[in-house]
Amino acid sequence: MRKKVKLSMVNQILIAVILGVIFGFALPSFSVQLKIIGDIFLKLMQMSIPILVLGQIIQAVGGIKPNELSKLGIKTIVIFAISSLLAAAFGVLVGILFKPGIGVQLTKVAEKAIHVKSVSLSETILSFFTSNIFESLSNGTIIQIIIFAIFFGIGLSKFMEKKPKSKLLDLIIDFNDVIIQLVTCVMFFAPIGIFALIASTISNLGIKIILPLIKYLFSYGFATFAYLLIWIVIISLYLKVNPIKLISNMSEMSLMALATTSSAITLPIEMNEAKNKLGLKDRITNLVLPLGMSLNSNGSAMHMAITVITIAQLYNINFTLDKVFYLIVISTFVSLANAVVPGAGLVSLAIIVPQMGLPVESIAIFAGVEWFVGMLRTILNVNSDVYSALMVGKSADAIDYEVFNK
């Protein structure tokens, strides 16, 4: 008997995009009717997002032992926060300079949704906090949900220290697994939903939508490798090491990140190279790198920021300074909730795009390049975890330079 060839989700989506483009061009009057199928898929994907974000952040923060939130742990988290904020800001900067979405103006399908209201910086900061978490969940106000989840996670961490026999954390982990299974089930229909969205989009816009995707990939690729170069320069100067040696000692994990587009799969190789090639002591490697997989996502923060800027340009929307600040902060926070599910990049965009007042159907435009985007996102996620660990290791005198230089 012949073995059944099982296509990965990425390949299924890629085929769906190609078929969507063909149908959009060949049968425009039929394809435009498919929009309702795509809209149903997007609603299904969005329905569990507030709970997904809430649970993932509570689990990530609540799973940290209070003693790990010591001086070393706080230093680690500060480096994570600053590097992810700067990555998001760099993504915004590159998006503004390269203008990947300029040249094509999409139909303003939701005039009210994409209206940009100017508010003061103090109002923007105040809007991060909620007085009623159930209202935030109901409205899907993600940044308020994330901040509540961080505080809840800290409280849970302290509670588990006092009552280590409690099953509360296990219950939350199990609940999160169920939500991820729900999202995975919805993503099973992603090829159909993406096909419908692409076909209806192409039937409306034609070939002119292809150019921004090429410009977008080039812009994001430039931003990723430029940011990695900045990291390499900083680490080489701070550790006083040869930058070529640094790149060489991280080559295996970098290639694995590019090939698998998975931080989770890359983690064992990442930890091995950190200990045996970079000379990081166990106590730093074992704390910072697994923590980084959940709490440090430079690549994800940059991806969301530059994609939102591109979408805004496609719809000819100009963000005010306070809106740009909000985008940088929310991209950083949402990167904390970058769950390990098929099509995680699309899920993340489904979280942030509506929060920025942009039409959610615009996400479908980027489905065809998700695999390439995943490569760039993952190598920056993984390598920035290691660079952060090296900074923490240097400050704690926990790097063996003989191992590094051998």
Coordinates of C-alpha atoms in Angstrom, one line a residue:
M1 CA 0.0 0.0 0.0
R2 CA 1.1 3.5 -0.8
K3 CA 1.7 5.9 2.1
K4 CA -0.6 8.8 2.3
V5 CA 1.2 12.1 1.8
K6 CA 0.2 14.5 4.6
L7 CA 0.6 18.1 3.7
S8 CA 1.7 20.5 6.5
M9 CA -0.6 23.4 7.4
V10 CA 1.9 25.8 5.7
N11 CA 1.7 23.9 2.4
Q12 CA -2.1 23.7 2.6
I13 CA -2.3 27.4 3.1
L14 CA 0.2 28.0 0.3
I15 CA -1.9 25.9 -2.1
A16 CA -5.1 27.7 -0.9
V17 CA -3.4 31.0 -1.7
I18 CA -2.4 29.9 -5.2
L19 CA -5.9 28.5 -5.9
G20 CA -7.5 31.7 -4.5
V21 CA -5.4 33.8 -6.9
I22 CA -6.3 31.6 -9.9
F23 CA -10.0 31.6 -9.0
G24 CA -10.0 35.4 -8.3
F25 CA -8.6 36.1 -11.8
A26 CA -10.5 33.4 -13.7
L27 CA -13.9 33.6 -12.0
P28 CA -14.2 37.1 -10.5
S29 CA -18.0 37.1 -10.3
F30 CA -18.1 33.7 -8.5
S31 CA -15.1 34.5 -6.3
V32 CA -16.6 37.7 -4.9
Q33 CA -19.4 35.6 -3.4
L34 CA -16.9 33.6 -1.4
K35 CA -16.2 36.5 1.0
I36 CA -18.8 35.3 3.5
I37 CA -16.9 31.9 3.9
G38 CA -13.7 33.8 4.7
D39 CA -15.5 36.1 7.1
I40 CA -16.9 33.1 9.0
F41 CA -13.4 31.7 9.3
L42 CA -12.1 35.0 10.7
K43 CA -14.9 35.2 13.2
L44 CA -14.2 31.6 14.4
M45 CA -10.5 32.5 14.7
Q46 CA -11.3 35.6 16.8
M47 CA -13.9 34.1 19.1
S48 CA -11.4 32.5 21.5
I49 CA -8.6 35.0 21.3
P50 CA -9.3 37.0 24.5
I51 CA -9.4 33.8 26.5
L52 CA -6.3 32.4 24.7
V53 CA -4.3 35.5 25.5
L54 CA -5.5 35.6 29.1
G55 CA -4.6 32.0 29.7
Q56 CA -1.2 32.0 28.0
I57 CA 0.1 35.0 29.9
I58 CA -1.2 33.7 33.2
Q59 CA 0.5 30.4 32.6
A60 CA 3.8 32.0 31.5
V61 CA 4.0 34.4 34.4
G62 CA 2.4 32.1 37.0
G63 CA 4.8 29.3 36.1
I64 CA 7.8 31.4 37.2
K65 CA 8.9 30.6 40.7
P66 CA 9.1 33.7 43.0
N67 CA 12.7 33.0 43.7
E68 CA 13.4 33.2 40.0
L69 CA 11.9 36.7 40.1
S70 CA 15.0 37.6 42.0
K71 CA 17.6 40.1 40.9
L72 CA 18.7 37.8 38.1
G73 CA 15.1 37.1 37.0
I74 CA 14.1 40.8 37.0
K75 CA 17.3 41.7 35.0
T76 CA 16.3 39.0 32.5
I77 CA 12.7 40.3 32.1
V78 CA 13.9 43.9 31.8
I79 CA 16.2 42.9 28.9
F80 CA 13.4 41.0 27.3
A81 CA 11.0 44.0 27.6
I82 CA 13.5 46.6 26.3
S83 CA 14.7 44.4 23.4
S84 CA 11.1 43.6 22.3
L85 CA 10.0 47.2 22.6
L86 CA 12.9 48.3 20.5
A87 CA 12.2 45.5 17.9
A88 CA 8.6 46.7 17.6
A89 CA 9.8 50.3 17.3
F90 CA 12.4 49.3 14.7
G91 CA 9.7 47.5 12.7
V92 CA 7.6 50.6 12.7
L93 CA 10.6 52.7 11.6
V94 CA 11.4 50.4 8.7
G95 CA 7.7 50.3 7.7
I96 CA 7.5 54.1 7.6
L97 CA 10.8 54.5 5.7
F98 CA 10.3 51.7 3.2
K99 CA 6.6 52.2 2.8
P100 CA 5.7 48.6 1.6
G101 CA 2.0 49.4 1.5
I102 CA 2.2 52.6 -0.4
G103 CA 1.0 52.5 -4.1
V104 CA -2.1 50.4 -3.5
Q105 CA -5.2 51.8 -1.8
L106 CA -7.7 49.2 -0.7
T107 CA -11.4 49.8 -0.4
K108 CA -12.2 51.2 3.0
V109 CA -14.6 48.3 3.9
A110 CA -15.2 49.5 7.4
E111 CA -15.0 53.3 7.5
K112 CA -15.9 53.4 11.2
A113 CA -13.5 50.7 12.1
I114 CA -10.5 52.3 10.5
H115 CA -11.2 55.9 11.7
V116 CA -8.2 57.0 13.7
K117 CA -9.1 59.0 16.7
S118 CA -6.4 61.3 18.1
V119 CA -6.0 61.0 21.9
S120 CA -3.4 62.3 24.3
L121 CA -0.4 60.2 25.6
S122 CA -1.9 60.2 29.1
E123 CA -5.2 58.9 27.8
T124 CA -3.4 56.2 25.8
I125 CA -1.5 55.0 28.8
L126 CA -4.7 55.1 31.0
S127 CA -6.5 53.0 28.4
F128 CA -4.0 50.1 29.1
F129 CA -5.7 49.5 32.4
T130 CA -9.2 48.2 33.1
S131 CA -11.6 48.6 36.0
N132 CA -13.6 45.5 34.9
I133 CA -11.8 42.5 33.4
F134 CA -15.1 41.0 32.2
E135 CA -15.9 44.1 30.2
S136 CA -12.4 43.9 28.7
L137 CA -12.9 40.3 27.8
S138 CA -16.3 41.1 26.3
N139 CA -15.0 44.0 24.2
G140 CA -11.8 42.1 23.3
T141 CA -9.5 44.9 24.6
I142 CA -6.3 42.9 24.4
I143 CA -3.8 45.2 26.2
Q144 CA -6.1 45.5 29.2
I145 CA -6.4 41.7 29.3
I146 CA -2.7 41.2 29.1
I147 CA -1.9 43.6 32.0
F148 CA -4.6 41.9 34.1
A149 CA -3.1 38.5 33.2
I150 CA 0.4 39.6 34.2
F151 CA -0.8 40.7 37.6
F152 CA -2.9 37.5 38.0
G153 CA 0.2 35.5 37.0
I154 CA 2.3 37.2 39.7
G155 CA -0.4 36.5 42.2
L156 CA -0.6 32.9 41.1
S157 CA 3.1 32.4 41.4
K158 CA 3.1 33.6 45.0
F159 CA 0.0 31.5 45.7
M160 CA 1.7 28.4 44.4
E161 CA 4.7 29.0 46.6
K162 CA 2.5 29.1 49.7
K163 CA 0.4 26.1 48.5
P164 CA 2.6 24.0 46.3
K165 CA 0.1 21.1 46.4
S166 CA -2.6 23.2 44.8
K167 CA -3.7 22.0 41.4
L168 CA -4.7 25.6 40.3
L169 CA -1.7 26.0 37.9
D170 CA -2.3 22.5 36.5
L171 CA -5.9 23.4 35.9
I172 CA -5.0 26.6 34.1
I173 CA -2.4 24.7 32.0
D174 CA -5.1 22.1 31.1
F175 CA -7.6 24.8 30.3
N176 CA -5.0 26.5 28.0
D177 CA -4.4 23.2 26.2
V178 CA -8.2 22.9 25.5
I179 CA -8.2 26.5 24.1
I180 CA -5.2 25.7 21.9
Q181 CA -7.0 22.6 20.7
L182 CA -10.0 24.8 19.9
V183 CA -7.8 27.2 17.9
T184 CA -6.1 24.2 16.2
C185 CA -9.5 22.9 15.2
V186 CA -10.4 26.3 13.7
M187 CA -7.1 26.4 11.9
F188 CA -8.0 23.1 10.3
F189 CA -10.4 25.1 8.2
A190 CA -7.7 27.8 7.5
P191 CA -7.0 26.7 3.9
I192 CA -10.7 27.0 3.0
G193 CA -11.1 30.3 4.8
I194 CA -7.9 31.7 3.2
F195 CA -8.8 30.5 -0.2
A196 CA -12.2 32.3 0.1
L197 CA -10.6 35.5 1.3
I198 CA -7.8 35.6 -1.3
A199 CA -10.2 34.7 -4.2
S200 CA -12.6 37.5 -3.1
T201 CA -9.8 40.0 -2.6
I202 CA -8.2 39.2 -6.0
S203 CA -11.5 39.5 -7.7
N204 CA -11.8 43.0 -6.3
L205 CA -8.2 44.2 -6.6
G206 CA -6.5 42.1 -9.3
I207 CA -2.7 41.9 -9.8
K208 CA -1.9 45.2 -8.0
I209 CA -2.1 43.5 -4.5
I210 CA 1.0 41.3 -5.3
L211 CA 3.6 44.2 -5.4
P212 CA 3.1 45.2 -1.7
L213 CA 3.7 41.7 -0.6
I214 CA 7.2 41.6 -2.4
K215 CA 8.0 45.1 -0.9
Y216 CA 6.7 43.9 2.5
L217 CA 8.9 40.8 2.5
F218 CA 12.0 42.8 1.5
S219 CA 11.3 45.4 4.2
Y220 CA 10.7 42.8 6.9
G221 CA 13.8 40.8 5.9
F222 CA 15.9 44.0 6.0
A223 CA 14.5 44.9 9.4
T224 CA 15.2 41.4 10.8
F225 CA 18.8 41.1 9.7
A226 CA 19.6 44.8 10.5
Y227 CA 18.3 44.2 14.0
L228 CA 20.3 41.0 14.4
L229 CA 23.4 43.0 13.3
I230 CA 22.7 45.6 15.9
W231 CA 22.4 42.8 18.5
I232 CA 25.7 41.2 17.3
V233 CA 27.5 44.5 17.6
I234 CA 26.2 45.2 21.1
I235 CA 27.0 41.7 22.4
S236 CA 30.5 41.7 20.8
L237 CA 31.4 45.0 22.4
Y238 CA 29.8 44.1 25.8
L239 CA 31.4 40.6 26.0
K240 CA 34.6 41.8 24.2
V241 CA 34.4 38.8 21.8
N242 CA 34.9 38.3 18.0
P243 CA 31.6 38.9 16.2
I244 CA 32.4 36.2 13.6
K245 CA 33.1 33.7 16.4
L246 CA 29.7 34.7 18.0
I247 CA 27.9 34.1 14.7
S248 CA 29.7 30.8 14.1
N249 CA 29.0 29.5 17.6
M250 CA 25.3 30.1 17.0
S251 CA 25.1 28.8 13.4
E252 CA 23.3 25.5 14.2
M253 CA 20.5 27.0 16.2
S254 CA 20.1 29.8 13.6
L255 CA 19.8 27.3 10.7
M256 CA 17.3 25.2 12.8
A257 CA 15.2 28.2 13.5
L258 CA 15.1 29.1 9.8
A259 CA 14.3 25.5 8.7
T260 CA 11.6 24.7 11.3
T261 CA 10.1 28.1 12.0
S262 CA 9.6 26.9 15.5
S263 CA 11.2 28.3 18.7
A264 CA 10.0 25.2 20.6
I265 CA 11.7 22.7 18.3
T266 CA 14.9 24.8 18.3
L267 CA 15.1 25.1 22.1
P268 CA 17.1 21.9 22.8
I269 CA 19.8 22.8 20.2
E270 CA 19.7 26.4 21.4
M271 CA 20.4 25.3 25.0
N272 CA 23.1 22.9 23.9
E273 CA 25.0 25.5 21.9
A274 CA 24.6 28.1 24.6
K275 CA 26.3 25.7 27.1
N276 CA 28.9 24.0 24.9
K277 CA 29.8 26.7 22.4
L278 CA 29.0 30.0 24.0
G279 CA 30.2 29.0 27.4
L280 CA 27.0 30.0 29.3
K281 CA 26.7 28.4 32.8
D282 CA 23.8 26.0 33.4
R283 CA 22.0 28.4 35.9
I284 CA 21.7 31.1 33.2
T285 CA 20.9 28.8 30.3
N286 CA 18.2 26.8 32.2
L287 CA 16.5 30.0 33.4
V288 CA 16.8 32.5 30.6
L289 CA 16.3 30.4 27.4
P290 CA 13.1 28.6 28.4
L291 CA 11.7 31.8 29.9
G292 CA 12.7 33.6 26.7
M293 CA 10.6 31.3 24.6
S294 CA 7.5 32.6 26.4
L295 CA 8.4 36.1 27.5
N296 CA 10.9 37.3 24.8
S297 CA 9.7 37.5 21.2
N298 CA 11.7 40.2 19.3
G299 CA 10.7 38.7 16.0
S300 CA 7.0 38.5 16.8
A301 CA 6.9 42.1 18.1
M302 CA 8.7 43.3 15.0
H303 CA 6.4 41.2 12.7
M304 CA 3.2 42.6 14.1
A305 CA 4.5 46.2 14.1
I306 CA 5.7 46.3 10.5
T307 CA 2.6 44.3 9.3
V308 CA 0.2 46.8 10.9
I309 CA 2.1 49.7 9.4
T310 CA 1.9 48.0 6.0
I311 CA -1.9 47.4 6.4
A312 CA -2.4 51.0 7.4
Q313 CA -0.6 52.2 4.3
L314 CA -2.7 49.8 2.1
Y315 CA -5.8 51.5 3.5
N316 CA -4.2 55.0 3.3
I317 CA -4.5 55.5 7.0
N318 CA -2.0 57.8 8.8
F319 CA -1.4 56.9 12.4
T320 CA -0.8 59.8 14.8
L321 CA 2.2 59.7 17.2
D322 CA 0.1 58.4 20.1
K323 CA -1.3 55.6 17.8
V324 CA 2.3 54.7 16.8
F325 CA 3.3 54.5 20.5
Y326 CA 0.2 52.3 21.2
L327 CA 1.2 50.0 18.3
I328 CA 4.7 49.6 19.7
V329 CA 3.5 48.8 23.2
I330 CA 0.7 46.5 22.1
S331 CA 3.0 44.6 19.7
T332 CA 5.4 43.9 22.6
F333 CA 2.6 42.8 24.9
V334 CA 0.8 40.6 22.3
S335 CA 4.2 38.9 21.5
L336 CA 3.9 37.5 25.0
A337 CA 0.8 35.6 23.9
N338 CA 2.3 34.2 20.7
A339 CA 0.9 30.7 21.3
V340 CA 2.4 27.6 19.8
V341 CA -0.4 26.7 17.3
P342 CA -0.3 26.2 13.6
G343 CA -0.4 29.5 11.8
A344 CA 0.6 31.4 15.0
G345 CA 1.5 34.4 12.9
L346 CA -2.0 34.7 11.6
V347 CA -3.4 34.2 15.1
S348 CA -1.2 37.1 16.4
L349 CA -2.4 39.4 13.5
A350 CA -6.0 38.5 14.3
I351 CA -5.3 39.8 17.8
I352 CA -3.6 43.1 17.0
V353 CA -5.2 44.2 13.7
P354 CA -8.7 44.9 15.1
Q355 CA -7.0 46.6 18.2
M356 CA -5.5 49.1 15.8
G357 CA -8.8 49.8 14.1
L358 CA -8.0 48.1 10.9
P359 CA -10.2 45.6 8.9
V360 CA -9.5 42.0 10.0
E361 CA -9.9 40.6 6.5
S362 CA -6.6 42.4 5.6
I363 CA -4.9 39.5 7.4
A364 CA -5.6 37.1 4.5
I365 CA -3.4 39.2 2.2
F366 CA -0.3 38.1 4.2
A367 CA -1.3 34.4 4.4
G368 CA 0.7 33.5 1.2
V369 CA 4.0 34.7 2.7
E370 CA 3.5 33.4 6.2
W371 CA 6.1 30.7 5.8
F372 CA 8.8 33.2 4.8
V373 CA 7.7 35.5 7.5
G374 CA 7.8 32.6 10.0
M375 CA 11.5 32.0 9.1
L376 CA 12.4 35.6 9.8
R377 CA 10.3 35.8 12.9
T378 CA 11.7 32.7 14.4
I379 CA 15.4 33.4 13.8
L380 CA 15.0 36.8 15.5
N381 CA 13.0 35.2 18.4
V382 CA 15.6 32.5 19.0
N383 CA 18.8 34.5 18.6
S384 CA 17.5 37.4 20.7
D385 CA 16.8 34.9 23.5
V386 CA 20.5 33.8 23.4
Y387 CA 21.8 37.4 23.1
S388 CA 19.7 38.3 26.2
A389 CA 21.1 35.3 28.0
L390 CA 24.7 36.3 27.2
M391 CA 24.0 39.8 28.6
V392 CA 22.6 38.3 31.8
G393 CA 25.5 35.8 31.9
K394 CA 28.1 38.5 31.5
S395 CA 26.5 40.6 34.4
A396 CA 26.5 37.5 36.6
D397 CA 30.1 36.4 35.6
A398 CA 28.6 33.2 34.3
I399 CA 30.3 32.8 30.9
D400 CA 33.3 30.5 30.3
Y401 CA 35.4 32.3 27.7
E402 CA 37.6 29.2 27.2
V403 CA 34.6 27.3 25.9
F404 CA 33.5 30.3 23.8
N405 CA 36.9 30.7 22.1
K406 CA 37.8 27.1 21.6

